[in-house]
Amino acid sequence: MLQDQRDGDALRLHQARRAERTDVLRARRADRRCRPEGRRDARRPPGVGVAAAEWLAKQDPQLVGSDNWPVEVAPNPDKDLSLPVHQIFLVVNGIHILENLKLDELVAKRVYEFAFTMQPLKIYGASGSSVAPAAIR
């Protein structure tokens, strides 16, 4: 789980570069490996915390993607907040969110930089769409 700025700073040191406006940032939760039975618990996925979302937003990416359905911690530890990371990314900062990415192969091959493309469906008035993302090396 990416909880706060310290996690983000550690990630940046590992990547050896700073995010730019045209970047797509991706987060892999990998909780399947942490469970002895090898299953995911879709009801309580780890994810990006509020402090980390604020830090990520300051990096000014155009998209943040994750391999889980909410991108953020769910349910939120603060019962008074509903999807606060969505609000920070989408509403406040105009950063797109991409959920349910398949990141295992990129991680296994240690691919950190690539050309990214995706084509959303052209649906008038929609706020989301199925996409077919591709990482091109």
PDB file of N, CA and C in Angstrom, residues 11-72:
ATOM      1  N   LEU A  11       9.718   5.241  -3.625  1.00  0.00           N
ATOM      2  CA  LEU A  11       9.411   4.792  -4.979  1.00  0.00           C
ATOM      3  C   LEU A  11      10.205   5.604  -6.004  1.00  0.00           C
ATOM      4  N   ARG A  12      10.263   6.920  -5.817  1.00  0.00           N
ATOM      5  CA  ARG A  12      10.992   7.773  -6.750  1.00  0.00           C
ATOM      6  C   ARG A  12      12.481   7.433  -6.742  1.00  0.00           C
ATOM      7  N   LEU A  13      13.061   7.164  -5.559  1.00  0.00           N
ATOM      8  CA  LEU A  13      14.468   6.779  -5.495  1.00  0.00           C
ATOM      9  C   LEU A  13      14.701   5.479  -6.249  1.00  0.00           C
ATOM     10  N   HIS A  14      13.771   4.534  -6.112  1.00  0.00           N
ATOM     11  CA  HIS A  14      13.884   3.253  -6.814  1.00  0.00           C
ATOM     12  C   HIS A  14      13.815   3.460  -8.325  1.00  0.00           C
ATOM     13  N   GLN A  15      12.958   4.337  -8.760  1.00  0.00           N
ATOM     14  CA  GLN A  15      12.775   4.594 -10.186  1.00  0.00           C
ATOM     15  C   GLN A  15      13.862   5.504 -10.752  1.00  0.00           C
ATOM     16  N   ALA A  16      14.558   6.252  -9.878  1.00  0.00           N
ATOM     17  CA  ALA A  16      15.647   7.157 -10.266  1.00  0.00           C
ATOM     18  C   ALA A  16      15.203   8.259 -11.226  1.00  0.00           C
ATOM     19  N   ARG A  17      13.960   8.701 -11.096  1.00  0.00           N
ATOM     20  CA  ARG A  17      13.506   9.825 -11.917  1.00  0.00           C
ATOM     21  C   ARG A  17      12.261  10.445 -11.299  1.00  0.00           C
ATOM     22  N   ARG A  18      11.961  11.648 -11.723  1.00  0.00           N
ATOM     23  CA  ARG A  18      10.785  12.368 -11.241  1.00  0.00           C
ATOM     24  C   ARG A  18       9.677  12.248 -12.284  1.00  0.00           C
ATOM     25  N   ALA A  19       8.446  12.166 -11.814  1.00  0.00           N
ATOM     26  CA  ALA A  19       7.303  12.087 -12.724  1.00  0.00           C
ATOM     27  C   ALA A  19       7.143  13.410 -13.473  1.00  0.00           C
ATOM     28  N   GLU A  20       6.647  13.318 -14.681  1.00  0.00           N
ATOM     29  CA  GLU A  20       6.371  14.498 -15.498  1.00  0.00           C
ATOM     30  C   GLU A  20       4.895  14.501 -15.878  1.00  0.00           C
ATOM     31  N   ARG A  21       4.403  15.631 -16.374  1.00  0.00           N
ATOM     32  CA  ARG A  21       2.976  15.798 -16.684  1.00  0.00           C
ATOM     33  C   ARG A  21       2.456  14.739 -17.652  1.00  0.00           C
ATOM     34  N   THR A  22       3.271  14.259 -18.537  1.00  0.00           N
ATOM     35  CA  THR A  22       2.800  13.278 -19.513  1.00  0.00           C
ATOM     36  C   THR A  22       2.900  11.846 -18.996  1.00  0.00           C
ATOM     37  N   ASP A  23       3.345  11.671 -17.766  1.00  0.00           N
ATOM     38  CA  ASP A  23       3.552  10.325 -17.236  1.00  0.00           C
ATOM     39  C   ASP A  23       2.260   9.660 -16.782  1.00  0.00           C
ATOM     40  N   VAL A  24       2.306   8.345 -16.828  1.00  0.00           N
ATOM     41  CA  VAL A  24       1.268   7.495 -16.264  1.00  0.00           C
ATOM     42  C   VAL A  24       1.922   6.784 -15.088  1.00  0.00           C
ATOM     43  N   LEU A  25       1.396   6.996 -13.894  1.00  0.00           N
ATOM     44  CA  LEU A  25       1.938   6.330 -12.716  1.00  0.00           C
ATOM     45  C   LEU A  25       1.091   5.105 -12.425  1.00  0.00           C
ATOM     46  N   ARG A  26       1.743   3.992 -12.127  1.00  0.00           N
ATOM     47  CA  ARG A  26       1.005   2.762 -11.850  1.00  0.00           C
ATOM     48  C   ARG A  26       1.425   2.224 -10.493  1.00  0.00           C
ATOM     49  N   ALA A  27       0.484   1.637  -9.781  1.00  0.00           N
ATOM     50  CA  ALA A  27       0.754   1.059  -8.466  1.00  0.00           C
ATOM     51  C   ALA A  27       0.288  -0.388  -8.464  1.00  0.00           C
ATOM     52  N   ARG A  28       1.151  -1.274  -8.021  1.00  0.00           N
ATOM     53  CA  ARG A  28       0.804  -2.691  -7.955  1.00  0.00           C
ATOM     54  C   ARG A  28       0.663  -3.075  -6.496  1.00  0.00           C
ATOM     55  N   ARG A  29      -0.463  -3.623  -6.134  1.00  0.00           N
ATOM     56  CA  ARG A  29      -0.697  -3.964  -4.732  1.00  0.00           C
ATOM     57  C   ARG A  29      -0.201  -5.351  -4.385  1.00  0.00           C
ATOM     58  N   ALA A  30      -0.254  -6.294  -5.300  1.00  0.00           N
ATOM     59  CA  ALA A  30       0.318  -7.640  -5.139  1.00  0.00           C
ATOM     60  C   ALA A  30      -0.141  -8.359  -3.882  1.00  0.00           C
ATOM     61  N   ASP A  31      -1.363  -8.146  -3.444  1.00  0.00           N
ATOM     62  CA  ASP A  31      -1.786  -8.801  -2.203  1.00  0.00           C
ATOM     63  C   ASP A  31      -2.016 -10.293  -2.373  1.00  0.00           C
ATOM     64  N   ARG A  32      -2.152 -10.770  -3.586  1.00  0.00           N
ATOM     65  CA  ARG A  32      -2.340 -12.202  -3.818  1.00  0.00           C
ATOM     66  C   ARG A  32      -1.146 -12.987  -3.283  1.00  0.00           C
ATOM     67  N   ARG A  33       0.050 -12.432  -3.441  1.00  0.00           N
ATOM     68  CA  ARG A  33       1.247 -13.115  -2.974  1.00  0.00           C
ATOM     69  C   ARG A  33       1.319 -13.143  -1.452  1.00  0.00           C
ATOM     70  N   CYS A  34       0.646 -12.219  -0.784  1.00  0.00           N
ATOM     71  CA  CYS A  34       0.698 -12.131   0.673  1.00  0.00           C
ATOM     72  C   CYS A  34      -0.262 -13.097   1.351  1.00  0.00           C
ATOM     73  N   ARG A  35      -1.175 -13.654   0.627  1.00  0.00           N
ATOM     74  CA  ARG A  35      -2.170 -14.551   1.218  1.00  0.00           C
ATOM     75  C   ARG A  35      -1.778 -15.999   0.939  1.00  0.00           C
ATOM     76  N   PRO A  36      -1.782 -16.816   1.980  1.00  0.00           N
ATOM     77  CA  PRO A  36      -1.340 -18.204   1.795  1.00  0.00           C
ATOM     78  C   PRO A  36      -2.161 -18.971   0.770  1.00  0.00           C
ATOM     79  N   GLU A  37      -3.424 -18.672   0.660  1.00  0.00           N
ATOM     80  CA  GLU A  37      -4.263 -19.399  -0.293  1.00  0.00           C
ATOM     81  C   GLU A  37      -4.158 -18.823  -1.702  1.00  0.00           C
ATOM     82  N   GLY A  38      -3.423 -17.711  -1.868  1.00  0.00           N
ATOM     83  CA  GLY A  38      -3.195 -17.138  -3.191  1.00  0.00           C
ATOM     84  C   GLY A  38      -4.385 -16.417  -3.787  1.00  0.00           C
ATOM     85  N   ARG A  39      -5.389 -16.106  -2.967  1.00  0.00           N
ATOM     86  CA  ARG A  39      -6.580 -15.411  -3.476  1.00  0.00           C
ATOM     87  C   ARG A  39      -6.563 -13.952  -3.058  1.00  0.00           C
ATOM     88  N   ARG A  40      -7.206 -13.135  -3.831  1.00  0.00           N
ATOM     89  CA  ARG A  40      -7.383 -11.733  -3.467  1.00  0.00           C
ATOM     90  C   ARG A  40      -8.650 -11.593  -2.646  1.00  0.00           C
ATOM     91  N   ASP A  41      -8.663 -10.629  -1.756  1.00  0.00           N
ATOM     92  CA  ASP A  41      -9.865 -10.295  -1.007  1.00  0.00           C
ATOM     93  C   ASP A  41     -10.398  -8.994  -1.588  1.00  0.00           C
ATOM     94  N   ALA A  42     -11.334  -9.085  -2.503  1.00  0.00           N
ATOM     95  CA  ALA A  42     -11.851  -7.911  -3.209  1.00  0.00           C
ATOM     96  C   ALA A  42     -12.624  -6.975  -2.288  1.00  0.00           C
ATOM     97  N   ARG A  43     -13.018  -7.464  -1.117  1.00  0.00           N
ATOM     98  CA  ARG A  43     -13.786  -6.616  -0.207  1.00  0.00           C
ATOM     99  C   ARG A  43     -12.912  -5.613   0.537  1.00  0.00           C
ATOM    100  N   ARG A  44     -11.637  -5.905   0.736  1.00  0.00           N
ATOM    101  CA  ARG A  44     -10.755  -5.042   1.514  1.00  0.00           C
ATOM    102  C   ARG A  44      -9.397  -4.878   0.823  1.00  0.00           C
ATOM    103  N   PRO A  45      -9.371  -4.341  -0.377  1.00  0.00           N
ATOM    104  CA  PRO A  45      -8.088  -4.236  -1.082  1.00  0.00           C
ATOM    105  C   PRO A  45      -7.203  -3.132  -0.512  1.00  0.00           C
ATOM    106  N   PRO A  46      -5.892  -3.382  -0.454  1.00  0.00           N
ATOM    107  CA  PRO A  46      -4.981  -2.293  -0.117  1.00  0.00           C
ATOM    108  C   PRO A  46      -4.912  -1.339  -1.302  1.00  0.00           C
ATOM    109  N   GLY A  47      -4.380  -0.182  -1.090  1.00  0.00           N
ATOM    110  CA  GLY A  47      -4.284   0.765  -2.190  1.00  0.00           C
ATOM    111  C   GLY A  47      -3.636   2.061  -1.770  1.00  0.00           C
ATOM    112  N   VAL A  48      -3.846   3.095  -2.547  1.00  0.00           N
ATOM    113  CA  VAL A  48      -3.267   4.409  -2.306  1.00  0.00           C
ATOM    114  C   VAL A  48      -4.039   5.093  -1.180  1.00  0.00           C
ATOM    115  N   GLY A  49      -3.318   5.586  -0.168  1.00  0.00           N
ATOM    116  CA  GLY A  49      -3.928   6.331   0.923  1.00  0.00           C
ATOM    117  C   GLY A  49      -4.087   7.804   0.564  1.00  0.00           C
ATOM    118  N   VAL A  50      -4.804   8.546   1.395  1.00  0.00           N
ATOM    119  CA  VAL A  50      -5.072   9.965   1.137  1.00  0.00           C
ATOM    120  C   VAL A  50      -3.776  10.773   1.071  1.00  0.00           C
ATOM    121  N   ALA A  51      -2.870  10.584   2.029  1.00  0.00           N
ATOM    122  CA  ALA A  51      -1.609  11.343   2.028  1.00  0.00           C
ATOM    123  C   ALA A  51      -0.786  11.027   0.782  1.00  0.00           C
ATOM    124  N   ALA A  52      -0.758   9.756   0.389  1.00  0.00           N
ATOM    125  CA  ALA A  52      -0.026   9.370  -0.824  1.00  0.00           C
ATOM    126  C   ALA A  52      -0.687   9.965  -2.064  1.00  0.00           C
ATOM    127  N   ALA A  53      -2.019  10.014  -2.090  1.00  0.00           N
ATOM    128  CA  ALA A  53      -2.728  10.602  -3.236  1.00  0.00           C
ATOM    129  C   ALA A  53      -2.387  12.080  -3.376  1.00  0.00           C
ATOM    130  N   GLU A  54      -2.313  12.784  -2.252  1.00  0.00           N
ATOM    131  CA  GLU A  54      -1.949  14.199  -2.303  1.00  0.00           C
ATOM    132  C   GLU A  54      -0.519  14.358  -2.817  1.00  0.00           C
ATOM    133  N   TRP A  55       0.383  13.479  -2.372  1.00  0.00           N
ATOM    134  CA  TRP A  55       1.768  13.519  -2.854  1.00  0.00           C
ATOM    135  C   TRP A  55       1.819  13.194  -4.347  1.00  0.00           C
ATOM    136  N   LEU A  56       1.115  12.138  -4.759  1.00  0.00           N
ATOM    137  CA  LEU A  56       1.098  11.765  -6.175  1.00  0.00           C
ATOM    138  C   LEU A  56       0.551  12.900  -7.039  1.00  0.00           C
ATOM    139  N   ALA A  57      -0.504  13.560  -6.570  1.00  0.00           N
ATOM    140  CA  ALA A  57      -1.093  14.667  -7.331  1.00  0.00           C
ATOM    141  C   ALA A  57      -0.071  15.785  -7.540  1.00  0.00           C
ATOM    142  N   LYS A  58       0.798  16.014  -6.562  1.00  0.00           N
ATOM    143  CA  LYS A  58       1.836  17.045  -6.699  1.00  0.00           C
ATOM    144  C   LYS A  58       2.883  16.665  -7.744  1.00  0.00           C
ATOM    145  N   GLN A  59       2.977  15.384  -8.077  1.00  0.00           N
ATOM    146  CA  GLN A  59       3.907  14.946  -9.121  1.00  0.00           C
ATOM    147  C   GLN A  59       3.360  15.259 -10.505  1.00  0.00           C
ATOM    148  N   ASP A  60       2.074  15.611 -10.570  1.00  0.00           N
ATOM    149  CA  ASP A  60       1.410  16.086 -11.786  1.00  0.00           C
ATOM    150  C   ASP A  60       1.330  15.062 -12.927  1.00  0.00           C
ATOM    151  N   PRO A  61       0.959  13.811 -12.625  1.00  0.00           N
ATOM    152  CA  PRO A  61       0.778  12.852 -13.719  1.00  0.00           C
ATOM    153  C   PRO A  61      -0.553  13.107 -14.419  1.00  0.00           C
ATOM    154  N   GLN A  62      -0.719  12.558 -15.603  1.00  0.00           N
ATOM    155  CA  GLN A  62      -2.022  12.678 -16.248  1.00  0.00           C
ATOM    156  C   GLN A  62      -2.920  11.495 -15.919  1.00  0.00           C
ATOM    157  N   LEU A  63      -2.328  10.394 -15.427  1.00  0.00           N
ATOM    158  CA  LEU A  63      -3.110   9.198 -15.110  1.00  0.00           C
ATOM    159  C   LEU A  63      -2.410   8.414 -14.009  1.00  0.00           C
ATOM    160  N   VAL A  64      -3.195   7.861 -13.088  1.00  0.00           N
ATOM    161  CA  VAL A  64      -2.679   6.930 -12.078  1.00  0.00           C
ATOM    162  C   VAL A  64      -3.459   5.636 -12.237  1.00  0.00           C
ATOM    163  N   GLY A  65      -2.741   4.532 -12.372  1.00  0.00           N
ATOM    164  CA  GLY A  65      -3.384   3.235 -12.540  1.00  0.00           C
ATOM    165  C   GLY A  65      -2.955   2.262 -11.466  1.00  0.00           C
ATOM    166  N   SER A  66      -3.796   1.267 -11.223  1.00  0.00           N
ATOM    167  CA  SER A  66      -3.508   0.252 -10.217  1.00  0.00           C
ATOM    168  C   SER A  66      -4.092  -1.080 -10.654  1.00  0.00           C
ATOM    169  N   ASP A  67      -3.640  -2.139  -9.998  1.00  0.00           N
ATOM    170  CA  ASP A  67      -4.154  -3.463 -10.343  1.00  0.00           C
ATOM    171  C   ASP A  67      -5.318  -3.888  -9.452  1.00  0.00           C
ATOM    172  N   ASN A  68      -5.944  -2.943  -8.772  1.00  0.00           N
ATOM    173  CA  ASN A  68      -7.137  -3.284  -7.996  1.00  0.00           C
ATOM    174  C   ASN A  68      -8.324  -2.448  -8.474  1.00  0.00           C
ATOM    175  N   TRP A  69      -9.498  -2.759  -7.977  1.00  0.00           N
ATOM    176  CA  TRP A  69     -10.698  -2.081  -8.487  1.00  0.00           C
ATOM    177  C   TRP A  69     -10.885  -0.665  -7.966  1.00  0.00           C
ATOM    178  N   PRO A  70     -10.464  -0.308  -6.744  1.00  0.00           N
ATOM    179  CA  PRO A  70     -10.725   1.079  -6.364  1.00  0.00           C
ATOM    180  C   PRO A  70      -9.521   2.010  -6.486  1.00  0.00           C
ATOM    181  N   VAL A  71      -8.329   1.496  -6.759  1.00  0.00           N
ATOM    182  CA  VAL A  71      -7.056   2.212  -6.731  1.00  0.00           C
ATOM    183  C   VAL A  71      -6.696   2.574  -5.285  1.00  0.00           C
ATOM    184  N   GLU A  72      -7.659   3.005  -4.512  1.00  0.00           N
ATOM    185  CA  GLU A  72      -7.403   3.433  -3.142  1.00  0.00           C
ATOM    186  C   GLU A  72      -7.756   2.354  -2.116  1.00  0.00           C
TER     187      GLU A  72
END
